[in-house]
């Protein structure tokens, strides 16, 4: 697609600003009614989905030129997709998230990259990871584990750790615990180690489409060569890239599960049993890429039709990503199954969850904005009375951990795999 393909949407946008808020019938308090971190930080309409439609139209029609300020208004956004969910409540036929991504693709293609994003992209192209680390060290997190190397022996399951779990020393224990859980359940699992590549999803959301395609080709080729049937990942960004972006971009279907979905399935089949008590009050943060953006990709190749020159219809009907069918049940099922765990819900959950702040290149390019977004979520989590904020994505966890340091929050930040490992007696040392 191209930016021009979103012209009709941009013209249809009524500038109602509904995309700033969680849908009004889901508001539980004025304090936690906001939905869009970007406009909360930027304090101006351009820093919202509706505002970016105006920007796109203005650029397409040559009424604006790309200044530093305009570029910031486009990239200072988490690409969390809350606006997309809220907009569809009143304008079900619009795709603001896809339009904003296309606007980024256009700016990057025209050479208007963010200078602060360049080192990350350089690392992705040369070292195949987003953390500016040597590719040769990617498998180091698993060096003490007895796990199949997919380069030398086949396995039914490929465990994809992702960049953050591979290189972030504070979080690598989650990947190691994941392997122990999968092996305990008797699954035939292997890893690609140093041959694993970044999923490309974060670069895609930062405006770099070609980098996603290159990374997809590398991963798909490696899985095919290893005879893998299923890819399992504990990273929500990787999950989203494999499940939602790879099929349309690469033309290849991959069977993908998030680690938390697999744990829930193995529990329901009796292949895992939680035997240890974990007395703790927790609240669960729905990662954007596992929740509202975690809906499966539905192919559509139709036409937009104008009826009486005004109303719009799609032939055949176009799939609608409302966010309602993301992965919400399995994490909650897992938490409720752990003896001693009490789950306390925040006000904004499921498809209406407030973002962690790390997405869309914001963690790399606008750290202060990333921190503000996380502080807002920590405040909401603390209001539940929970001892710990639990998530299912290393990028959420990294940003939340950083934010607890800067805010002095008393909350522990944990991955759901850590809690499951604790209940199974399989938790790896931090
Ligand atoms: S993007 Fe949607 S919700 Fe936002 S102003 Fe436009 S029509 Fe309203
Ligand atoms: S993607 Fe998130 S941060 Fe960006 S405009 Fe939409 S709601 Fe705001």
PDB file of C-alpha atoms and ligand atoms in Angstrom, residues 19 35-38 47-49 52 77-83 97 100, ligand 2:
ATOM      1  CA  UNK A  19      -9.002   8.353  19.448  1.00  0.00           C
ATOM      2  CA  UNK A  35      -5.984   6.331  25.926  1.00  0.00           C
ATOM      3  CA  UNK A  36      -3.328   8.024  23.777  1.00  0.00           C
ATOM      4  CA  UNK A  37       0.125   8.553  25.316  1.00  0.00           C
ATOM      5  CA  UNK A  38       1.270  10.579  22.311  1.00  0.00           C
ATOM      6  CA  UNK A  47       0.180  14.098  18.208  1.00  0.00           C
ATOM      7  CA  UNK A  48      -2.914  11.949  17.729  1.00  0.00           C
ATOM      8  CA  UNK A  49      -4.289   9.659  15.048  1.00  0.00           C
ATOM      9  CA  UNK A  52      -1.693  12.594  11.698  1.00  0.00           C
ATOM     10  CA  UNK A  77       3.944   7.798  18.970  1.00  0.00           C
ATOM     11  CA  UNK A  78       4.093   4.325  20.519  1.00  0.00           C
ATOM     12  CA  UNK A  79       2.170   2.710  17.647  1.00  0.00           C
ATOM     13  CA  UNK A  80       0.180   1.101  20.449  1.00  0.00           C
ATOM     14  CA  UNK A  81      -3.069   1.041  18.484  1.00  0.00           C
ATOM     15  CA  UNK A  82      -5.439   2.269  21.204  1.00  0.00           C
ATOM     16  CA  UNK A  83      -6.562   4.986  18.770  1.00  0.00           C
ATOM     17  CA  UNK A  97      -2.823   2.676  12.882  1.00  0.00           C
ATOM     18  CA  UNK A 100       0.194   6.221  10.627  1.00  0.00           C
TER      19      UNK A 100
HETATM   20  S1  LIG B   2      -0.787   4.507  18.392  1.00  0.00           S
HETATM   21 FE1  LIG B   2      -1.025   4.941  20.597  1.00  0.00          FE
HETATM   22  S2  LIG B   2       0.377   6.661  20.987  1.00  0.00           S
HETATM   23 FE2  LIG B   2       0.073   6.550  18.750  1.00  0.00          FE
HETATM   24  S3  LIG B   2      -1.629   7.943  18.292  1.00  0.00           S
HETATM   25 FE3  LIG B   2      -2.509   5.891  18.588  1.00  0.00          FE
HETATM   26  S4  LIG B   2      -3.085   5.812  20.766  1.00  0.00           S
HETATM   27 FE4  LIG B   2      -1.662   7.546  20.502  1.00  0.00          FE
END
